[in-house]
């Protein structure tokens, strides 16, 4: 894909994001054919947004999400500063189109993980982590048929990133087996789903390590202060305007989003 094609695609997606409209898909003249094309468009899209990248989201880290997106491996997108919300967060009417949520383990970085030739080990990655936080990711897509868009187009669409609601940093989490840590998703006070850390590539820390290496392979890196949301540890839940959603991580805390 040449630069002009990537710019054409990024402009279409940025316009749809800005105007809260949907497109059927990217036209053949600039449709990404592979992951490299998708990430090239995503990088151009970053420039069009013109706001700081404060971290990354990882998509499709569990089997249920992979079935929804019809993919067989994770992918990543940028988190832009305006996407961040503090729990309890008010999500105004019209802020998103899809109204789906994901309960996720999030990490904040205390140090840099720059690109390098050798893969990062999990212990190296975790040594650069400052906090673990419960979170609710609220994805959104610019495609009418986002479930059928295919992985290259999903990646181009910034991995369907939109909003992220962050809970308070957890305490005393480092010695826990996060793969066995459970959580509940509650809508209007009723538990609608439950999950466990093992749903996220076997362990949220494994997902973070995957991202560090996926970025490194593309000449990118994680930086101190950035946030990483590791993918849905429970099923993707459809919600409605007026709903109150809580991701309850027990001793690790909770995150809450109220949809207008």
PDB file of N, CA, C and O in Angstrom, residues 160-235:
ATOM      1  N   UNK A 160     -10.909  -0.756  16.415  1.00  0.00           N
ATOM      2  CA  UNK A 160     -12.217  -0.315  16.917  1.00  0.00           C
ATOM      3  C   UNK A 160     -12.147   0.247  18.337  1.00  0.00           C
ATOM      4  O   UNK A 160     -13.022   0.051  19.167  1.00  0.00           O
ATOM      5  N   UNK A 161     -11.081   0.996  18.609  1.00  0.00           N
ATOM      6  CA  UNK A 161     -10.948   1.666  19.899  1.00  0.00           C
ATOM      7  C   UNK A 161     -11.902   2.844  19.980  1.00  0.00           C
ATOM      8  O   UNK A 161     -12.202   3.482  18.976  1.00  0.00           O
ATOM      9  N   UNK A 162     -12.372   3.137  21.184  1.00  0.00           N
ATOM     10  CA  UNK A 162     -13.193   4.317  21.397  1.00  0.00           C
ATOM     11  C   UNK A 162     -12.926   4.878  22.788  1.00  0.00           C
ATOM     12  O   UNK A 162     -12.105   5.769  22.948  1.00  0.00           O
ATOM     13  N   UNK A 163     -13.607   4.358  23.821  1.00  0.00           N
ATOM     14  CA  UNK A 163     -13.494   4.911  25.169  1.00  0.00           C
ATOM     15  C   UNK A 163     -12.942   3.869  26.132  1.00  0.00           C
ATOM     16  O   UNK A 163     -13.090   2.658  25.921  1.00  0.00           O
ATOM     17  N   UNK A 164     -12.350   4.352  27.211  1.00  0.00           N
ATOM     18  CA  UNK A 164     -11.798   3.473  28.237  1.00  0.00           C
ATOM     19  C   UNK A 164     -12.062   4.091  29.601  1.00  0.00           C
ATOM     20  O   UNK A 164     -11.646   5.221  29.873  1.00  0.00           O
ATOM     21  N   UNK A 165     -12.754   3.334  30.455  1.00  0.00           N
ATOM     22  CA  UNK A 165     -13.093   3.785  31.809  1.00  0.00           C
ATOM     23  C   UNK A 165     -12.165   3.071  32.792  1.00  0.00           C
ATOM     24  O   UNK A 165     -12.164   1.837  32.867  1.00  0.00           O
ATOM     25  N   UNK A 166     -11.410   3.850  33.558  1.00  0.00           N
ATOM     26  CA  UNK A 166     -10.395   3.300  34.449  1.00  0.00           C
ATOM     27  C   UNK A 166     -10.834   3.386  35.902  1.00  0.00           C
ATOM     28  O   UNK A 166     -11.245   4.446  36.384  1.00  0.00           O
ATOM     29  N   UNK A 167     -10.719   2.251  36.601  1.00  0.00           N
ATOM     30  CA  UNK A 167     -10.930   2.237  38.032  1.00  0.00           C
ATOM     31  C   UNK A 167      -9.667   2.637  38.781  1.00  0.00           C
ATOM     32  O   UNK A 167      -8.626   2.930  38.188  1.00  0.00           O
ATOM     33  N   UNK A 168      -9.757   2.651  40.105  1.00  0.00           N
ATOM     34  CA  UNK A 168      -8.606   2.984  40.938  1.00  0.00           C
ATOM     35  C   UNK A 168      -7.547   1.883  40.851  1.00  0.00           C
ATOM     36  O   UNK A 168      -7.872   0.705  40.677  1.00  0.00           O
ATOM     37  N   UNK A 169      -6.257   2.235  40.959  1.00  0.00           N
ATOM     38  CA  UNK A 169      -5.213   1.211  40.966  1.00  0.00           C
ATOM     39  C   UNK A 169      -5.454   0.171  42.063  1.00  0.00           C
ATOM     40  O   UNK A 169      -5.833   0.511  43.183  1.00  0.00           O
ATOM     41  N   UNK A 170      -5.245  -1.075  41.710  1.00  0.00           N
ATOM     42  CA  UNK A 170      -5.432  -2.172  42.663  1.00  0.00           C
ATOM     43  C   UNK A 170      -4.268  -2.209  43.659  1.00  0.00           C
ATOM     44  O   UNK A 170      -3.167  -1.723  43.383  1.00  0.00           O
ATOM     45  N   UNK A 171      -4.546  -2.821  44.802  1.00  0.00           N
ATOM     46  CA  UNK A 171      -3.510  -2.992  45.813  1.00  0.00           C
ATOM     47  C   UNK A 171      -3.107  -4.464  45.901  1.00  0.00           C
ATOM     48  O   UNK A 171      -3.903  -5.363  45.673  1.00  0.00           O
ATOM     49  N   UNK A 172      -1.850  -4.666  46.251  1.00  0.00           N
ATOM     50  CA  UNK A 172      -1.349  -6.015  46.584  1.00  0.00           C
ATOM     51  C   UNK A 172      -1.686  -7.042  45.503  1.00  0.00           C
ATOM     52  O   UNK A 172      -2.166  -8.137  45.787  1.00  0.00           O
ATOM     53  N   UNK A 173      -1.406  -6.687  44.265  1.00  0.00           N
ATOM     54  CA  UNK A 173      -1.766  -7.574  43.156  1.00  0.00           C
ATOM     55  C   UNK A 173      -0.601  -8.362  42.583  1.00  0.00           C
ATOM     56  O   UNK A 173      -0.805  -9.373  41.894  1.00  0.00           O
ATOM     57  N   UNK A 174       0.616  -7.943  42.855  1.00  0.00           N
ATOM     58  CA  UNK A 174       1.752  -8.522  42.131  1.00  0.00           C
ATOM     59  C   UNK A 174       1.963 -10.007  42.394  1.00  0.00           C
ATOM     60  O   UNK A 174       2.436 -10.730  41.516  1.00  0.00           O
ATOM     61  N   UNK A 175       1.630 -10.472  43.565  1.00  0.00           N
ATOM     62  CA  UNK A 175       1.850 -11.889  43.879  1.00  0.00           C
ATOM     63  C   UNK A 175       0.624 -12.753  43.583  1.00  0.00           C
ATOM     64  O   UNK A 175       0.641 -13.960  43.819  1.00  0.00           O
ATOM     65  N   UNK A 176      -0.424 -12.137  43.050  1.00  0.00           N
ATOM     66  CA  UNK A 176      -1.627 -12.902  42.717  1.00  0.00           C
ATOM     67  C   UNK A 176      -1.448 -13.654  41.408  1.00  0.00           C
ATOM     68  O   UNK A 176      -0.727 -13.210  40.511  1.00  0.00           O
ATOM     69  N   UNK A 177      -2.134 -14.771  41.303  1.00  0.00           N
ATOM     70  CA  UNK A 177      -2.217 -15.493  40.029  1.00  0.00           C
ATOM     71  C   UNK A 177      -3.368 -14.872  39.242  1.00  0.00           C
ATOM     72  O   UNK A 177      -4.531 -15.229  39.429  1.00  0.00           O
ATOM     73  N   UNK A 178      -3.042 -13.917  38.392  1.00  0.00           N
ATOM     74  CA  UNK A 178      -4.082 -13.205  37.661  1.00  0.00           C
ATOM     75  C   UNK A 178      -4.854 -14.107  36.713  1.00  0.00           C
ATOM     76  O   UNK A 178      -6.002 -13.825  36.376  1.00  0.00           O
ATOM     77  N   UNK A 179      -4.256 -15.201  36.308  1.00  0.00           N
ATOM     78  CA  UNK A 179      -4.965 -16.126  35.414  1.00  0.00           C
ATOM     79  C   UNK A 179      -6.184 -16.737  36.102  1.00  0.00           C
ATOM     80  O   UNK A 179      -7.155 -17.112  35.438  1.00  0.00           O
ATOM     81  N   UNK A 180      -6.159 -16.811  37.439  1.00  0.00           N
ATOM     82  CA  UNK A 180      -7.262 -17.407  38.187  1.00  0.00           C
ATOM     83  C   UNK A 180      -8.164 -16.373  38.839  1.00  0.00           C
ATOM     84  O   UNK A 180      -9.149 -16.736  39.488  1.00  0.00           O
ATOM     85  N   UNK A 181      -7.853 -15.107  38.636  1.00  0.00           N
ATOM     86  CA  UNK A 181      -8.645 -14.072  39.284  1.00  0.00           C
ATOM     87  C   UNK A 181      -9.947 -13.855  38.527  1.00  0.00           C
ATOM     88  O   UNK A 181      -9.953 -13.617  37.316  1.00  0.00           O
ATOM     89  N   UNK A 182     -11.054 -13.903  39.251  1.00  0.00           N
ATOM     90  CA  UNK A 182     -12.370 -13.827  38.623  1.00  0.00           C
ATOM     91  C   UNK A 182     -12.921 -12.406  38.669  1.00  0.00           C
ATOM     92  O   UNK A 182     -12.468 -11.565  39.441  1.00  0.00           O
ATOM     93  N   UNK A 183     -13.922 -12.164  37.848  1.00  0.00           N
ATOM     94  CA  UNK A 183     -14.600 -10.874  37.789  1.00  0.00           C
ATOM     95  C   UNK A 183     -16.042 -11.101  37.372  1.00  0.00           C
ATOM     96  O   UNK A 183     -16.392 -12.154  36.831  1.00  0.00           O
ATOM     97  N   UNK A 184     -16.865 -10.116  37.637  1.00  0.00           N
ATOM     98  CA  UNK A 184     -18.269 -10.179  37.252  1.00  0.00           C
ATOM     99  C   UNK A 184     -18.641  -8.898  36.524  1.00  0.00           C
ATOM    100  O   UNK A 184     -18.176  -7.812  36.883  1.00  0.00           O
ATOM    101  N   UNK A 185     -19.476  -9.051  35.511  1.00  0.00           N
ATOM    102  CA  UNK A 185     -20.020  -7.901  34.790  1.00  0.00           C
ATOM    103  C   UNK A 185     -21.474  -7.737  35.209  1.00  0.00           C
ATOM    104  O   UNK A 185     -22.276  -8.672  35.079  1.00  0.00           O
ATOM    105  N   UNK A 186     -21.797  -6.560  35.720  1.00  0.00           N
ATOM    106  CA  UNK A 186     -23.145  -6.295  36.217  1.00  0.00           C
ATOM    107  C   UNK A 186     -23.772  -5.164  35.411  1.00  0.00           C
ATOM    108  O   UNK A 186     -23.129  -4.134  35.167  1.00  0.00           O
ATOM    109  N   UNK A 187     -25.010  -5.372  34.990  1.00  0.00           N
ATOM    110  CA  UNK A 187     -25.772  -4.346  34.283  1.00  0.00           C
ATOM    111  C   UNK A 187     -27.004  -4.038  35.116  1.00  0.00           C
ATOM    112  O   UNK A 187     -27.804  -4.940  35.405  1.00  0.00           O
ATOM    113  N   UNK A 188     -27.106  -2.791  35.549  1.00  0.00           N
ATOM    114  CA  UNK A 188     -28.220  -2.347  36.403  1.00  0.00           C
ATOM    115  C   UNK A 188     -28.356  -3.226  37.650  1.00  0.00           C
ATOM    116  O   UNK A 188     -29.452  -3.573  38.084  1.00  0.00           O
ATOM    117  N   UNK A 189     -27.202  -3.591  38.212  1.00  0.00           N
ATOM    118  CA  UNK A 189     -27.163  -4.352  39.448  1.00  0.00           C
ATOM    119  C   UNK A 189     -27.270  -5.851  39.296  1.00  0.00           C
ATOM    120  O   UNK A 189     -27.096  -6.577  40.277  1.00  0.00           O
ATOM    121  N   UNK A 190     -27.513  -6.344  38.103  1.00  0.00           N
ATOM    122  CA  UNK A 190     -27.669  -7.783  37.878  1.00  0.00           C
ATOM    123  C   UNK A 190     -26.432  -8.343  37.190  1.00  0.00           C
ATOM    124  O   UNK A 190     -25.963  -7.795  36.184  1.00  0.00           O
ATOM    125  N   UNK A 191     -25.901  -9.423  37.727  1.00  0.00           N
ATOM    126  CA  UNK A 191     -24.749 -10.065  37.107  1.00  0.00           C
ATOM    127  C   UNK A 191     -25.172 -10.724  35.799  1.00  0.00           C
ATOM    128  O   UNK A 191     -26.030 -11.601  35.787  1.00  0.00           O
ATOM    129  N   UNK A 192     -24.559 -10.282  34.702  1.00  0.00           N
ATOM    130  CA  UNK A 192     -24.923 -10.811  33.379  1.00  0.00           C
ATOM    131  C   UNK A 192     -23.837 -11.702  32.802  1.00  0.00           C
ATOM    132  O   UNK A 192     -24.082 -12.439  31.838  1.00  0.00           O
ATOM    133  N   UNK A 193     -22.640 -11.658  33.389  1.00  0.00           N
ATOM    134  CA  UNK A 193     -21.563 -12.515  32.901  1.00  0.00           C
ATOM    135  C   UNK A 193     -20.453 -12.542  33.938  1.00  0.00           C
ATOM    136  O   UNK A 193     -20.336 -11.632  34.777  1.00  0.00           O
ATOM    137  N   UNK A 194     -19.649 -13.582  33.862  1.00  0.00           N
ATOM    138  CA  UNK A 194     -18.478 -13.703  34.716  1.00  0.00           C
ATOM    139  C   UNK A 194     -17.289 -14.107  33.860  1.00  0.00           C
ATOM    140  O   UNK A 194     -17.446 -14.693  32.787  1.00  0.00           O
ATOM    141  N   UNK A 195     -16.108 -13.749  34.341  1.00  0.00           N
ATOM    142  CA  UNK A 195     -14.907 -14.072  33.589  1.00  0.00           C
ATOM    143  C   UNK A 195     -13.746 -14.357  34.511  1.00  0.00           C
ATOM    144  O   UNK A 195     -13.868 -14.317  35.740  1.00  0.00           O
ATOM    145  N   UNK A 196     -12.598 -14.591  33.891  1.00  0.00           N
ATOM    146  CA  UNK A 196     -11.399 -14.920  34.651  1.00  0.00           C
ATOM    147  C   UNK A 196     -10.191 -14.477  33.837  1.00  0.00           C
ATOM    148  O   UNK A 196     -10.247 -14.387  32.602  1.00  0.00           O
ATOM    149  N   UNK A 197      -9.101 -14.169  34.525  1.00  0.00           N
ATOM    150  CA  UNK A 197      -7.911 -13.683  33.837  1.00  0.00           C
ATOM    151  C   UNK A 197      -7.366 -14.619  32.785  1.00  0.00           C
ATOM    152  O   UNK A 197      -6.744 -14.174  31.814  1.00  0.00           O
ATOM    153  N   UNK A 198      -7.586 -15.919  32.945  1.00  0.00           N
ATOM    154  CA  UNK A 198      -7.097 -16.886  31.966  1.00  0.00           C
ATOM    155  C   UNK A 198      -7.714 -16.691  30.589  1.00  0.00           C
ATOM    156  O   UNK A 198      -7.177 -17.182  29.593  1.00  0.00           O
ATOM    157  N   UNK A 199      -8.839 -15.972  30.525  1.00  0.00           N
ATOM    158  CA  UNK A 199      -9.471 -15.728  29.229  1.00  0.00           C
ATOM    159  C   UNK A 199      -8.664 -14.785  28.345  1.00  0.00           C
ATOM    160  O   UNK A 199      -8.944 -14.657  27.153  1.00  0.00           O
ATOM    161  N   UNK A 200      -7.668 -14.131  28.921  1.00  0.00           N
ATOM    162  CA  UNK A 200      -6.884 -13.132  28.195  1.00  0.00           C
ATOM    163  C   UNK A 200      -5.513 -13.725  27.862  1.00  0.00           C
ATOM    164  O   UNK A 200      -4.561 -13.576  28.625  1.00  0.00           O
ATOM    165  N   UNK A 201      -5.443 -14.443  26.762  1.00  0.00           N
ATOM    166  CA  UNK A 201      -4.208 -15.121  26.337  1.00  0.00           C
ATOM    167  C   UNK A 201      -3.605 -15.970  27.448  1.00  0.00           C
ATOM    168  O   UNK A 201      -2.385 -16.115  27.537  1.00  0.00           O
ATOM    169  N   UNK A 202      -4.460 -16.505  28.326  1.00  0.00           N
ATOM    170  CA  UNK A 202      -3.997 -17.333  29.431  1.00  0.00           C
ATOM    171  C   UNK A 202      -3.700 -16.554  30.690  1.00  0.00           C
ATOM    172  O   UNK A 202      -3.759 -17.107  31.786  1.00  0.00           O
ATOM    173  N   UNK A 203      -3.374 -15.264  30.562  1.00  0.00           N
ATOM    174  CA  UNK A 203      -3.029 -14.409  31.701  1.00  0.00           C
ATOM    175  C   UNK A 203      -2.889 -12.991  31.172  1.00  0.00           C
ATOM    176  O   UNK A 203      -2.270 -12.790  30.122  1.00  0.00           O
ATOM    177  N   UNK A 204      -3.447 -11.981  31.857  1.00  0.00           N
ATOM    178  CA  UNK A 204      -3.286 -10.600  31.372  1.00  0.00           C
ATOM    179  C   UNK A 204      -1.836 -10.181  31.178  1.00  0.00           C
ATOM    180  O   UNK A 204      -1.510  -9.381  30.304  1.00  0.00           O
ATOM    181  N   UNK A 205      -0.942 -10.762  31.991  1.00  0.00           N
ATOM    182  CA  UNK A 205       0.471 -10.427  31.843  1.00  0.00           C
ATOM    183  C   UNK A 205       1.038 -10.978  30.546  1.00  0.00           C
ATOM    184  O   UNK A 205       1.953 -10.383  29.951  1.00  0.00           O
ATOM    185  N   UNK A 206       0.482 -12.099  30.095  1.00  0.00           N
ATOM    186  CA  UNK A 206       0.898 -12.643  28.797  1.00  0.00           C
ATOM    187  C   UNK A 206       0.452 -11.730  27.663  1.00  0.00           C
ATOM    188  O   UNK A 206       1.171 -11.544  26.675  1.00  0.00           O
ATOM    189  N   UNK A 207      -0.744 -11.146  27.819  1.00  0.00           N
ATOM    190  CA  UNK A 207      -1.230 -10.221  26.798  1.00  0.00           C
ATOM    191  C   UNK A 207      -0.341  -8.977  26.730  1.00  0.00           C
ATOM    192  O   UNK A 207      -0.008  -8.492  25.642  1.00  0.00           O
ATOM    193  N   UNK A 208       0.038  -8.444  27.878  1.00  0.00           N
ATOM    194  CA  UNK A 208       0.920  -7.287  27.902  1.00  0.00           C
ATOM    195  C   UNK A 208       2.258  -7.613  27.245  1.00  0.00           C
ATOM    196  O   UNK A 208       2.806  -6.800  26.481  1.00  0.00           O
ATOM    197  N   UNK A 209       2.787  -8.792  27.524  1.00  0.00           N
ATOM    198  CA  UNK A 209       4.051  -9.205  26.915  1.00  0.00           C
ATOM    199  C   UNK A 209       3.895  -9.354  25.410  1.00  0.00           C
ATOM    200  O   UNK A 209       4.791  -8.969  24.637  1.00  0.00           O
ATOM    201  N   UNK A 210       2.755  -9.907  24.972  1.00  0.00           N
ATOM    202  CA  UNK A 210       2.487 -10.000  23.531  1.00  0.00           C
ATOM    203  C   UNK A 210       2.552  -8.614  22.894  1.00  0.00           C
ATOM    204  O   UNK A 210       3.161  -8.433  21.831  1.00  0.00           O
ATOM    205  N   UNK A 211       1.939  -7.626  23.524  1.00  0.00           N
ATOM    206  CA  UNK A 211       1.918  -6.283  22.958  1.00  0.00           C
ATOM    207  C   UNK A 211       3.326  -5.704  22.876  1.00  0.00           C
ATOM    208  O   UNK A 211       3.697  -5.113  21.856  1.00  0.00           O
ATOM    209  N   UNK A 212       4.095  -5.841  23.950  1.00  0.00           N
ATOM    210  CA  UNK A 212       5.456  -5.303  23.941  1.00  0.00           C
ATOM    211  C   UNK A 212       6.238  -5.839  22.755  1.00  0.00           C
ATOM    212  O   UNK A 212       6.967  -5.087  22.076  1.00  0.00           O
ATOM    213  N   UNK A 213       6.069  -7.108  22.461  1.00  0.00           N
ATOM    214  CA  UNK A 213       6.802  -7.714  21.345  1.00  0.00           C
ATOM    215  C   UNK A 213       6.182  -7.384  19.994  1.00  0.00           C
ATOM    216  O   UNK A 213       6.903  -7.205  19.005  1.00  0.00           O
ATOM    217  N   UNK A 214       4.854  -7.280  19.946  1.00  0.00           N
ATOM    218  CA  UNK A 214       4.202  -6.901  18.686  1.00  0.00           C
ATOM    219  C   UNK A 214       4.604  -5.480  18.289  1.00  0.00           C
ATOM    220  O   UNK A 214       4.863  -5.199  17.107  1.00  0.00           O
ATOM    221  N   UNK A 215       4.670  -4.571  19.260  1.00  0.00           N
ATOM    222  CA  UNK A 215       5.125  -3.216  18.976  1.00  0.00           C
ATOM    223  C   UNK A 215       6.590  -3.215  18.560  1.00  0.00           C
ATOM    224  O   UNK A 215       6.982  -2.541  17.592  1.00  0.00           O
ATOM    225  N   UNK A 216       7.406  -3.968  19.285  1.00  0.00           N
ATOM    226  CA  UNK A 216       8.837  -3.997  18.995  1.00  0.00           C
ATOM    227  C   UNK A 216       9.106  -4.475  17.570  1.00  0.00           C
ATOM    228  O   UNK A 216       9.978  -3.935  16.872  1.00  0.00           O
ATOM    229  N   UNK A 217       8.346  -5.468  17.125  1.00  0.00           N
ATOM    230  CA  UNK A 217       8.519  -5.989  15.762  1.00  0.00           C
ATOM    231  C   UNK A 217       8.232  -4.925  14.709  1.00  0.00           C
ATOM    232  O   UNK A 217       8.711  -5.022  13.577  1.00  0.00           O
ATOM    233  N   UNK A 218       7.452  -3.912  15.077  1.00  0.00           N
ATOM    234  CA  UNK A 218       7.119  -2.829  14.141  1.00  0.00           C
ATOM    235  C   UNK A 218       7.900  -1.554  14.426  1.00  0.00           C
ATOM    236  O   UNK A 218       7.524  -0.476  13.961  1.00  0.00           O
ATOM    237  N   UNK A 219       8.979  -1.691  15.196  1.00  0.00           N
ATOM    238  CA  UNK A 219       9.826  -0.540  15.470  1.00  0.00           C
ATOM    239  C   UNK A 219       9.229   0.444  16.450  1.00  0.00           C
ATOM    240  O   UNK A 219       9.624   1.611  16.489  1.00  0.00           O
ATOM    241  N   UNK A 220       8.277  -0.021  17.250  1.00  0.00           N
ATOM    242  CA  UNK A 220       7.593   0.824  18.219  1.00  0.00           C
ATOM    243  C   UNK A 220       7.897   0.319  19.624  1.00  0.00           C
ATOM    244  O   UNK A 220       8.467  -0.759  19.797  1.00  0.00           O
ATOM    245  N   UNK A 221       7.470   1.073  20.626  1.00  0.00           N
ATOM    246  CA  UNK A 221       7.708   0.634  21.988  1.00  0.00           C
ATOM    247  C   UNK A 221       6.721   1.232  22.962  1.00  0.00           C
ATOM    248  O   UNK A 221       6.032   2.211  22.654  1.00  0.00           O
ATOM    249  N   UNK A 222       6.628   0.618  24.130  1.00  0.00           N
ATOM    250  CA  UNK A 222       5.843   1.185  25.221  1.00  0.00           C
ATOM    251  C   UNK A 222       6.683   2.192  25.976  1.00  0.00           C
ATOM    252  O   UNK A 222       7.904   2.058  26.081  1.00  0.00           O
ATOM    253  N   UNK A 223       6.002   3.209  26.539  1.00  0.00           N
ATOM    254  CA  UNK A 223       6.693   4.279  27.245  1.00  0.00           C
ATOM    255  C   UNK A 223       6.136   4.437  28.651  1.00  0.00           C
ATOM    256  O   UNK A 223       4.975   4.127  28.915  1.00  0.00           O
ATOM    257  N   UNK A 224       6.977   4.927  29.537  1.00  0.00           N
ATOM    258  CA  UNK A 224       6.553   5.199  30.913  1.00  0.00           C
ATOM    259  C   UNK A 224       5.331   6.109  30.905  1.00  0.00           C
ATOM    260  O   UNK A 224       5.265   7.079  30.156  1.00  0.00           O
ATOM    261  N   UNK A 225       4.353   5.745  31.751  1.00  0.00           N
ATOM    262  CA  UNK A 225       3.126   6.518  31.845  1.00  0.00           C
ATOM    263  C   UNK A 225       2.011   6.042  30.932  1.00  0.00           C
ATOM    264  O   UNK A 225       0.856   6.441  31.118  1.00  0.00           O
ATOM    265  N   UNK A 226       2.335   5.204  29.955  1.00  0.00           N
ATOM    266  CA  UNK A 226       1.291   4.731  29.052  1.00  0.00           C
ATOM    267  C   UNK A 226       0.431   3.651  29.703  1.00  0.00           C
ATOM    268  O   UNK A 226       0.844   2.974  30.649  1.00  0.00           O
ATOM    269  N   UNK A 227      -0.773   3.507  29.167  1.00  0.00           N
ATOM    270  CA  UNK A 227      -1.769   2.561  29.659  1.00  0.00           C
ATOM    271  C   UNK A 227      -1.950   1.467  28.622  1.00  0.00           C
ATOM    272  O   UNK A 227      -1.963   1.737  27.418  1.00  0.00           O
ATOM    273  N   UNK A 228      -2.120   0.252  29.087  1.00  0.00           N
ATOM    274  CA  UNK A 228      -2.425  -0.874  28.194  1.00  0.00           C
ATOM    275  C   UNK A 228      -3.651  -1.588  28.719  1.00  0.00           C
ATOM    276  O   UNK A 228      -3.687  -2.009  29.883  1.00  0.00           O
ATOM    277  N   UNK A 229      -4.656  -1.715  27.881  1.00  0.00           N
ATOM    278  CA  UNK A 229      -5.834  -2.500  28.238  1.00  0.00           C
ATOM    279  C   UNK A 229      -5.761  -3.816  27.473  1.00  0.00           C
ATOM    280  O   UNK A 229      -5.549  -3.842  26.266  1.00  0.00           O
ATOM    281  N   UNK A 230      -5.901  -4.927  28.196  1.00  0.00           N
ATOM    282  CA  UNK A 230      -5.421  -6.211  27.699  1.00  0.00           C
ATOM    283  C   UNK A 230      -6.458  -7.086  27.009  1.00  0.00           C
ATOM    284  O   UNK A 230      -6.155  -8.213  26.636  1.00  0.00           O
ATOM    285  N   UNK A 231      -7.675  -6.594  26.825  1.00  0.00           N
ATOM    286  CA  UNK A 231      -8.688  -7.399  26.151  1.00  0.00           C
ATOM    287  C   UNK A 231      -9.716  -7.948  27.121  1.00  0.00           C
ATOM    288  O   UNK A 231      -9.484  -8.039  28.333  1.00  0.00           O
ATOM    289  N   UNK A 232     -10.843  -8.345  26.583  1.00  0.00           N
ATOM    290  CA  UNK A 232     -11.988  -8.709  27.415  1.00  0.00           C
ATOM    291  C   UNK A 232     -11.762 -10.022  28.160  1.00  0.00           C
ATOM    292  O   UNK A 232     -11.557 -11.064  27.537  1.00  0.00           O
ATOM    293  N   UNK A 233     -11.850  -9.932  29.488  1.00  0.00           N
ATOM    294  CA  UNK A 233     -11.707 -11.133  30.310  1.00  0.00           C
ATOM    295  C   UNK A 233     -13.034 -11.853  30.506  1.00  0.00           C
ATOM    296  O   UNK A 233     -13.085 -12.933  31.096  1.00  0.00           O
ATOM    297  N   UNK A 234     -14.113 -11.251  30.033  1.00  0.00           N
ATOM    298  CA  UNK A 234     -15.435 -11.884  30.008  1.00  0.00           C
ATOM    299  C   UNK A 234     -15.975 -11.729  28.599  1.00  0.00           C
ATOM    300  O   UNK A 234     -15.275 -11.272  27.692  1.00  0.00           O
ATOM    301  N   UNK A 235     -17.210 -12.113  28.380  1.00  0.00           N
ATOM    302  CA  UNK A 235     -17.797 -11.941  27.062  1.00  0.00           C
ATOM    303  C   UNK A 235     -18.027 -10.465  26.759  1.00  0.00           C
ATOM    304  O   UNK A 235     -18.168  -9.642  27.663  1.00  0.00           O
TER     305      UNK A 235
END
